[in-house]
CSV table of C-alpha atoms in Angstrom, one decimal:
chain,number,residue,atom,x,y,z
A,8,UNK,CA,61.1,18.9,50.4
A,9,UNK,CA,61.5,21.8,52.9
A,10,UNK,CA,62.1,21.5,57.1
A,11,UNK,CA,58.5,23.0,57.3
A,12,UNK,CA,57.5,20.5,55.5
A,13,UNK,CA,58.4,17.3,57.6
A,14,UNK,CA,58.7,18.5,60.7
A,15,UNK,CA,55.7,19.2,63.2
A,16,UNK,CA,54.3,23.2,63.6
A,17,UNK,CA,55.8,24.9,66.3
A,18,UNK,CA,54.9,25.0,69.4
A,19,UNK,CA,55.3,27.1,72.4
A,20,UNK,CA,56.2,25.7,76.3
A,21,UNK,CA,54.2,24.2,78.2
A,22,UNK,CA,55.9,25.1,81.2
A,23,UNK,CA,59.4,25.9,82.0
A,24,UNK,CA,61.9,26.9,85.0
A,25,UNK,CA,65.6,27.1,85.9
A,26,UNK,CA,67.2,24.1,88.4
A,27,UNK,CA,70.1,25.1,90.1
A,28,UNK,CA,72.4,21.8,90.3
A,29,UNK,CA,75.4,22.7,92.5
A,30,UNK,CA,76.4,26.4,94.0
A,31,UNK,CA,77.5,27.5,90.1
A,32,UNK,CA,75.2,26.1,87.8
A,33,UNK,CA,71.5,26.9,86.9
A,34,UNK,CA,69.8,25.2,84.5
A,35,UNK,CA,67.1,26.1,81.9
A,36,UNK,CA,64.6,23.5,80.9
A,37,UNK,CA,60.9,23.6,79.2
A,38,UNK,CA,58.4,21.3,78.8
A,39,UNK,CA,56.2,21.0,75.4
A,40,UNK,CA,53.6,18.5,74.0
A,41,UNK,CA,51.0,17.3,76.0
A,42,UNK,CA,50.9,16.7,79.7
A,43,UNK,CA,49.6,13.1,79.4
A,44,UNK,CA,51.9,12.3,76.7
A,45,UNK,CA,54.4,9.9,76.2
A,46,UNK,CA,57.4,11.5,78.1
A,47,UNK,CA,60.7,12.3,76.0
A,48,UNK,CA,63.8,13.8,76.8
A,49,UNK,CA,65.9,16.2,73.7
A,50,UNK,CA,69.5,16.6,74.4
A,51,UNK,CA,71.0,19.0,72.6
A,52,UNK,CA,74.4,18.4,70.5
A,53,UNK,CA,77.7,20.9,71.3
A,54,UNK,CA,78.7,20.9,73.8
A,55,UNK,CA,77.4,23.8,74.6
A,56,UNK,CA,74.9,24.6,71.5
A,57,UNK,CA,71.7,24.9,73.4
A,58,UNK,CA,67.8,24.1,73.0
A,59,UNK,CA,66.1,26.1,70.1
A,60,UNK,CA,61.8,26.3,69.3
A,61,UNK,CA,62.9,24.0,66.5
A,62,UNK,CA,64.1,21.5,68.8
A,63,UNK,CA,60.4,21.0,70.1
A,64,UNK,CA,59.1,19.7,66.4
A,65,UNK,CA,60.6,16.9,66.3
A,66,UNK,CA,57.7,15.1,68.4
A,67,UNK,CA,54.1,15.2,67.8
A,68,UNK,CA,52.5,17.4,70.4
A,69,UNK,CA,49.4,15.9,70.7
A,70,UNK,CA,51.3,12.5,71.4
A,71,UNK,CA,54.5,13.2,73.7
A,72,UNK,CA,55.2,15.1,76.6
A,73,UNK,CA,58.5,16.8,75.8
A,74,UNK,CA,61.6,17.9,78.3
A,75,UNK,CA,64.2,20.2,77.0
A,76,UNK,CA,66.9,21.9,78.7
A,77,UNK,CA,70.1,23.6,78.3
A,78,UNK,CA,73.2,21.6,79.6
A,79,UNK,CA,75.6,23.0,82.2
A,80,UNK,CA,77.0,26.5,80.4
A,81,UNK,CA,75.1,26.2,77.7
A,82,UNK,CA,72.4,28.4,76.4
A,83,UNK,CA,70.0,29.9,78.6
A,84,UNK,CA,71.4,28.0,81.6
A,85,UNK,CA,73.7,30.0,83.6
A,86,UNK,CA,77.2,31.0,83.6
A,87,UNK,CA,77.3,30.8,79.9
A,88,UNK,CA,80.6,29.2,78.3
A,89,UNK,CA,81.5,27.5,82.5
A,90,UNK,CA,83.9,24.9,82.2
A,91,UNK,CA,83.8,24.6,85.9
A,92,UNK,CA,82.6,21.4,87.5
A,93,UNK,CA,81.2,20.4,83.6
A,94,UNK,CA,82.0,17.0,82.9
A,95,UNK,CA,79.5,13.9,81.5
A,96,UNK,CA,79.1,12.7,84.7
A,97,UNK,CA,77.9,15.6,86.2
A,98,UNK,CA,75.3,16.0,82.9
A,99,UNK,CA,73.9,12.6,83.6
A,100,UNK,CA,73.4,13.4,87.5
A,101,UNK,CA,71.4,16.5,86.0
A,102,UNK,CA,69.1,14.5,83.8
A,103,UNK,CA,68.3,12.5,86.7
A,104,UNK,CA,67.8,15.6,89.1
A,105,UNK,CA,65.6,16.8,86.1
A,106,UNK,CA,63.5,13.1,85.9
A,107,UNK,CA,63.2,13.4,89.7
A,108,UNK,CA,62.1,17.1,89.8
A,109,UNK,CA,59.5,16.9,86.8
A,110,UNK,CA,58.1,13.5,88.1
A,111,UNK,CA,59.0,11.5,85.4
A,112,UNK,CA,59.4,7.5,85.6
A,113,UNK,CA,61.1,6.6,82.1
A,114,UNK,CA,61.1,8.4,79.0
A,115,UNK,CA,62.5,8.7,75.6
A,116,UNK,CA,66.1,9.7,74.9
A,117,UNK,CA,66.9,11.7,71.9
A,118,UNK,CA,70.0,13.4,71.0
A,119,UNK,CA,71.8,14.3,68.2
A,120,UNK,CA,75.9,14.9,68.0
A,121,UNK,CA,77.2,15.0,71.3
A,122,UNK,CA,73.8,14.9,72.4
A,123,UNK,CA,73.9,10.7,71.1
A,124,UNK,CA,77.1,10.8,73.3
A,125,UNK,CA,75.6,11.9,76.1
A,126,UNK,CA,72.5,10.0,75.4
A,127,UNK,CA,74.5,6.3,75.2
A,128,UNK,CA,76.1,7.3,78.3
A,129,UNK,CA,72.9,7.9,80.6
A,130,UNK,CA,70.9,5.2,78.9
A,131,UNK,CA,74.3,3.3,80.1
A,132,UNK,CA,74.1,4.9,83.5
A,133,UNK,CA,70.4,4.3,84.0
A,134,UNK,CA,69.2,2.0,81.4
A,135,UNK,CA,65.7,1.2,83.3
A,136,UNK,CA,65.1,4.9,82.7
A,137,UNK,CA,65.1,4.6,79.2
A,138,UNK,CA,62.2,3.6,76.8
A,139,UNK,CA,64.2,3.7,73.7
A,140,UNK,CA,66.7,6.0,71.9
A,141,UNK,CA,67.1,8.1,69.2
A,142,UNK,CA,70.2,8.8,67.9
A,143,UNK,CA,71.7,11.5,64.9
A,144,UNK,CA,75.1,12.0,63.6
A,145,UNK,CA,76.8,9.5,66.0
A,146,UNK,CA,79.9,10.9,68.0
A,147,UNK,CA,81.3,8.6,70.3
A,148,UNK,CA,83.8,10.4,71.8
A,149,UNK,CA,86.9,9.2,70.9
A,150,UNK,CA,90.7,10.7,70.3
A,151,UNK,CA,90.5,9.3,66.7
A,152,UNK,CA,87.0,11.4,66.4
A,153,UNK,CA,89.0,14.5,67.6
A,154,UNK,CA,91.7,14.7,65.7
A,155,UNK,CA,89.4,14.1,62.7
A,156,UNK,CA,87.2,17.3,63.6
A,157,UNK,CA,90.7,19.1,64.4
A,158,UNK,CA,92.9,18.1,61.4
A,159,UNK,CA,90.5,15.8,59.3
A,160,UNK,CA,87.8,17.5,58.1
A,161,UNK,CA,90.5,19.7,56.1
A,162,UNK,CA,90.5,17.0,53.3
A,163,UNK,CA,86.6,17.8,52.4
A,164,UNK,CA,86.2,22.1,53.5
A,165,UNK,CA,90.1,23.3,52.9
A,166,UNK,CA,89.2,26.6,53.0
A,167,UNK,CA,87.2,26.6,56.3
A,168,UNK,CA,90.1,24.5,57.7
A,169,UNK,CA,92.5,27.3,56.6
A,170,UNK,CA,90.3,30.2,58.5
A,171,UNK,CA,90.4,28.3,61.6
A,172,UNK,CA,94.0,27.2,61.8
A,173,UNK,CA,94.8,30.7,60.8
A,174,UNK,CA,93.4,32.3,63.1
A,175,UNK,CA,96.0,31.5,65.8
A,176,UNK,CA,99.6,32.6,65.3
A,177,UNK,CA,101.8,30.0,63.0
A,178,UNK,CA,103.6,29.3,65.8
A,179,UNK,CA,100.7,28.1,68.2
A,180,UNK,CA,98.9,26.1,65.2
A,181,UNK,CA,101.2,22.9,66.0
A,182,UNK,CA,98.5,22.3,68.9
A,183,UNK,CA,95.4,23.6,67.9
A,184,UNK,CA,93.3,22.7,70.1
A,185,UNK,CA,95.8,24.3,73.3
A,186,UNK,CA,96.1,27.4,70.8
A,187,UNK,CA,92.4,27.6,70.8
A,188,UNK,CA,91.7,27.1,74.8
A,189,UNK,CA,94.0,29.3,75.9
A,190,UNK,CA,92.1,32.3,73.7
A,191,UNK,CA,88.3,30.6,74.6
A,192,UNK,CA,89.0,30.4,78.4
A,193,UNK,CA,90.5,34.1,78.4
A,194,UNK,CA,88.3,36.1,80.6
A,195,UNK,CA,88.3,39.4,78.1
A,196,UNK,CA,85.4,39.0,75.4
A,197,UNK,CA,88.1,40.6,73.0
A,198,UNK,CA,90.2,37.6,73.0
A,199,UNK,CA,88.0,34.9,73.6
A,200,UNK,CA,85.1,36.1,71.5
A,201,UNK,CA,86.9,35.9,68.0
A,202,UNK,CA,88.4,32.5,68.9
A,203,UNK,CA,84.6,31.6,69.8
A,204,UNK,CA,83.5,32.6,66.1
A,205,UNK,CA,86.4,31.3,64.3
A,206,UNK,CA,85.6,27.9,66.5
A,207,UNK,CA,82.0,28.0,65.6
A,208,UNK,CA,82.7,29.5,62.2
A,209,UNK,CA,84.4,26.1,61.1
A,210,UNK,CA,82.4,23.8,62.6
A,211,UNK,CA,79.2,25.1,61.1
A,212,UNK,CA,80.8,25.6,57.5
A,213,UNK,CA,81.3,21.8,57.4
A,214,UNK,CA,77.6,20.9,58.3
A,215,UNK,CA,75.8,20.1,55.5
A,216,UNK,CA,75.7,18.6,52.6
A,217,UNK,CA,74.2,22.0,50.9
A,218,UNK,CA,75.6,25.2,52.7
A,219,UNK,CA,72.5,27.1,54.0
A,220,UNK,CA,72.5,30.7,54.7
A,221,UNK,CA,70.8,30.3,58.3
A,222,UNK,CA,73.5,28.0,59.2
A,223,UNK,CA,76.0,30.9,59.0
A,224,UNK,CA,73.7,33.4,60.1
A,225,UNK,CA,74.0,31.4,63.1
A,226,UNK,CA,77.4,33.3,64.0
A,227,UNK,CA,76.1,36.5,64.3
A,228,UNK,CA,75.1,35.0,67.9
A,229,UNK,CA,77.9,35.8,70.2
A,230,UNK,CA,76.1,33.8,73.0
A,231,UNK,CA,75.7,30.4,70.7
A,232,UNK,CA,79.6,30.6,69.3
A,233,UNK,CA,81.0,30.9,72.8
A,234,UNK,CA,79.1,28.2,74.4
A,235,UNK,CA,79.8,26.2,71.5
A,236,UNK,CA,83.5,27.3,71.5
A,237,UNK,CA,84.4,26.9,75.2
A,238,UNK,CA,82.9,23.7,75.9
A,239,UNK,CA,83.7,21.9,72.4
A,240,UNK,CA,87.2,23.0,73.3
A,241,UNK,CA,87.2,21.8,77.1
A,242,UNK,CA,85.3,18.4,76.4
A,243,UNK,CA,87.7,17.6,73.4
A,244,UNK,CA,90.9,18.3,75.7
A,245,UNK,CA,89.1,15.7,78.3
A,246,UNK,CA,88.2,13.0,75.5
A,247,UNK,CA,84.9,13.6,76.5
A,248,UNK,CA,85.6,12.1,80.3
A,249,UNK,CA,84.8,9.2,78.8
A,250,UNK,CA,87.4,6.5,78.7
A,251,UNK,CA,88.4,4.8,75.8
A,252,UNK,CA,86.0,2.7,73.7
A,253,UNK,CA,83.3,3.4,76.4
A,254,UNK,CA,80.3,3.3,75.1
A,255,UNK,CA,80.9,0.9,72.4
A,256,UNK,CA,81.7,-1.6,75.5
A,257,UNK,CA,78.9,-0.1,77.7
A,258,UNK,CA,76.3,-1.2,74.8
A,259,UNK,CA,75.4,-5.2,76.7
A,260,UNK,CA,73.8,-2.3,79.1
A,261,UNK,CA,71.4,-1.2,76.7
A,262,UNK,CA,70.9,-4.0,74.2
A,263,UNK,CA,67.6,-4.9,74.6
A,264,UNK,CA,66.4,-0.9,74.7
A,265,UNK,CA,65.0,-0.4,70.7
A,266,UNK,CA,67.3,2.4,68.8
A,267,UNK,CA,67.2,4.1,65.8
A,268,UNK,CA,70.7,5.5,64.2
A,269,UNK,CA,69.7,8.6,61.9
A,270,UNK,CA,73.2,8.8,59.9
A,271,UNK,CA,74.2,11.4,56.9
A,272,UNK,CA,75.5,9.1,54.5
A,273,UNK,CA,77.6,12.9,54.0
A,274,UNK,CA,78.4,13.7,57.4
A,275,UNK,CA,81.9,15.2,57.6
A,276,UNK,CA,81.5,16.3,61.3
A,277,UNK,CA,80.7,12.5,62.2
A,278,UNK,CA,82.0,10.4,59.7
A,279,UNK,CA,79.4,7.2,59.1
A,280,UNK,CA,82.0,4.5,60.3
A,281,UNK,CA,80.8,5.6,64.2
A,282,UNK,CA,77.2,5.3,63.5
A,283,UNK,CA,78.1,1.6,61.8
A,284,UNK,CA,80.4,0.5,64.5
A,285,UNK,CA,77.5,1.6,67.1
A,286,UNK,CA,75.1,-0.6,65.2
A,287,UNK,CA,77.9,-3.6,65.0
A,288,UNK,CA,77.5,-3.7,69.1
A,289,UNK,CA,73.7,-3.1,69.4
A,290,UNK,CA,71.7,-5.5,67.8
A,291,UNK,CA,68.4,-5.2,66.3
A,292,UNK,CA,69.0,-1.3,66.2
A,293,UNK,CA,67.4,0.2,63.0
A,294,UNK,CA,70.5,2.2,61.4
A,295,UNK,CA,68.4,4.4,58.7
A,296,UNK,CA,71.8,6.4,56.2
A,297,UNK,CA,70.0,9.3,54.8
A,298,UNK,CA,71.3,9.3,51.0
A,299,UNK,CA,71.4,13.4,50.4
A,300,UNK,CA,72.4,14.7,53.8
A,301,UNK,CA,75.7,15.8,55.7
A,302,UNK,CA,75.4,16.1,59.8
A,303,UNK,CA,72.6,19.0,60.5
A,304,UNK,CA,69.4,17.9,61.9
A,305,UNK,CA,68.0,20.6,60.0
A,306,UNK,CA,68.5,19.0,56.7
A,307,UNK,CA,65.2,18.1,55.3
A,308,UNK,CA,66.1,14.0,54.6
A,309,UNK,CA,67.4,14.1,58.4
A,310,UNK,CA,64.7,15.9,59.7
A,311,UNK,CA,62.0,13.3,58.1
A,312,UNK,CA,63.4,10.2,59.8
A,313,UNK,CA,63.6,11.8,62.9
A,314,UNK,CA,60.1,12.4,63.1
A,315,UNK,CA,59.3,9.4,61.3
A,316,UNK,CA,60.9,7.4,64.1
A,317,UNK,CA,59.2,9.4,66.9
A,318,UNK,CA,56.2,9.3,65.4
A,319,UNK,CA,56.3,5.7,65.3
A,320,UNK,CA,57.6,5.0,68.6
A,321,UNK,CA,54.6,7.0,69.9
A,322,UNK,CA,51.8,5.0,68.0
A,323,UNK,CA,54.0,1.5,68.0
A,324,UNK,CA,56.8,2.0,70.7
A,325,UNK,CA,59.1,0.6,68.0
A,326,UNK,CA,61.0,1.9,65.4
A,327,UNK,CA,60.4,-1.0,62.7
């Protein structure tokens, strides 16, 4: 089974513009689908990875109106890589200066990575926005998921581990993450763009279940690895300005909204206990484990329950 395969053909913007947010940031969204459709919203995962045309084909065009953007230094939105007033609450004040702005009553939420964080957070924020979620690869933000992506993930990808501990000094890699901001946040591209690959470089080895070679290809974008980089790095220092157990005690907020968990029985990145815990608090939420897949979206078997559960949602407005 190939991506092609499952998800829906590409398709090119509807419309699209830039909304500036505060006196630093700009952001880039798009529009896809059709104009009478049923309206959805696509958060991207990161921090800081950005919107991409396959983003769009995860919705039917003929049935959804689709909203895409790039989060606050992410991207096309602008400064690339800004740390600067970027926090989750500030993200969910854009999605709502977004609804306002494209006219929008209540949509779907869809996100994948951090993009479910951010996506539990806002339905939290403004549940009678929400229609329903869509969830992949749950992260919920917490210190025990962080030190997992810093240290953790060593136990399954050594090697990558090794490259990006070893690319700081032995004397800094006691505190990796401080090693790594320090060399992100540096102004000169000479410093902070290496740190940015190295970053990326690990994060993206550890993927998928089946190492693809568009995956790394991905690296050879300078733009994509330092968004990623920096803000991975600054929303991991910040426990994703979330406090502890958040969203798993914000979920009474959103309990009656109808979910569906799309969960890599072989995700390293997110490890499956999250994604189980999450369905623990939220009942009747459909929790579909995808047998022969690791964390990417872009892996076939992940791919075909996402658009299996939008495309139902658009004839249905269920999951199951």
């Amino acid at each position: 089974m190939s991506l092609d395969a499952v998800l829906h053909p590409p398709v090119l913007p509807l419309d699209s513009g830039r909304l500036a947010v505060d006196g630093l940031h700009t952001l880039y969204w798009e529009t896809c689908g059709h104009p009478a459709g049923l309206p959805a919203l696509f958060l991207h995962g990161g921090p800081g990875a950005g919107c991409s045309p396959t983003s769009r084909r995860f919705f039917d065009p003929q049935r959804y109106h689709v909203v895409l953007f790039d989060q606050r230094g992410a991207g096309r939105s602008t400064p690339l890589g800004e740390t600067r007033a970027n926090r989750t609450d500030l993200l969910i004040e854009d999605i709502e200066r977004l609804r306002e702005h494209l006219g929008i009553e209540r949509w779907l939420v869809f996100g994948g990575s951090w993009g479910s964080t951010l996506a539990l957070a806002y339905a939290q924020a403004h549940p009678q926005r929400c229609l329903g979620l869509v969830l992949r690869g749950v992260w919920l933000g917490s210190q025990e998921e962080i030190d997992w992506w810093l240290h953790g993930m060593r136990q399954f990808f050594p090697r990558a581990w090794e490259a990006f501990a070893h690319a700081v000094p032995p004397e800094e890699r006691g505190d990796l993450l401080a090693a790594y901001r320090r060399r992100l946040e540096d102004p000169d591209p000479a410093v902070h763009q290496p740190a940015a690959r190295a970053w990326s470089g690990y994060e993206w080895a550890c993927l998928q279940l089946i190492p693809q070679p568009e995956t790394q290809a991905a690296l050879d974008d300078p733009a994509l690895a330092l968004g990623v980089g920096r803000l991975e790095a600054h929303y991991f220092a910040h426990q994703a300005f979330l406090a502890p157990d958040q969203l798993l005690a914000g979920m009474p907020r959103i309990a009656h909204l109808p979910g569906v968990i799309v969960q890599g029985r072989y995700d390293v990145v997110c490890p499956p206990r999250y994604a189980h815990a999450l369905a623990d608090a939220w009942p009747g939420v459909d929790l579909r484990v995808v047998a022969d897949a690791g964390h990417s979206s872009m892996e076939p078997g992940i791919a075909a329950q996402l658009v299996a559960a939008t495309d139902r949602f658009a004839r249905e407005g269920r999951f199951r």
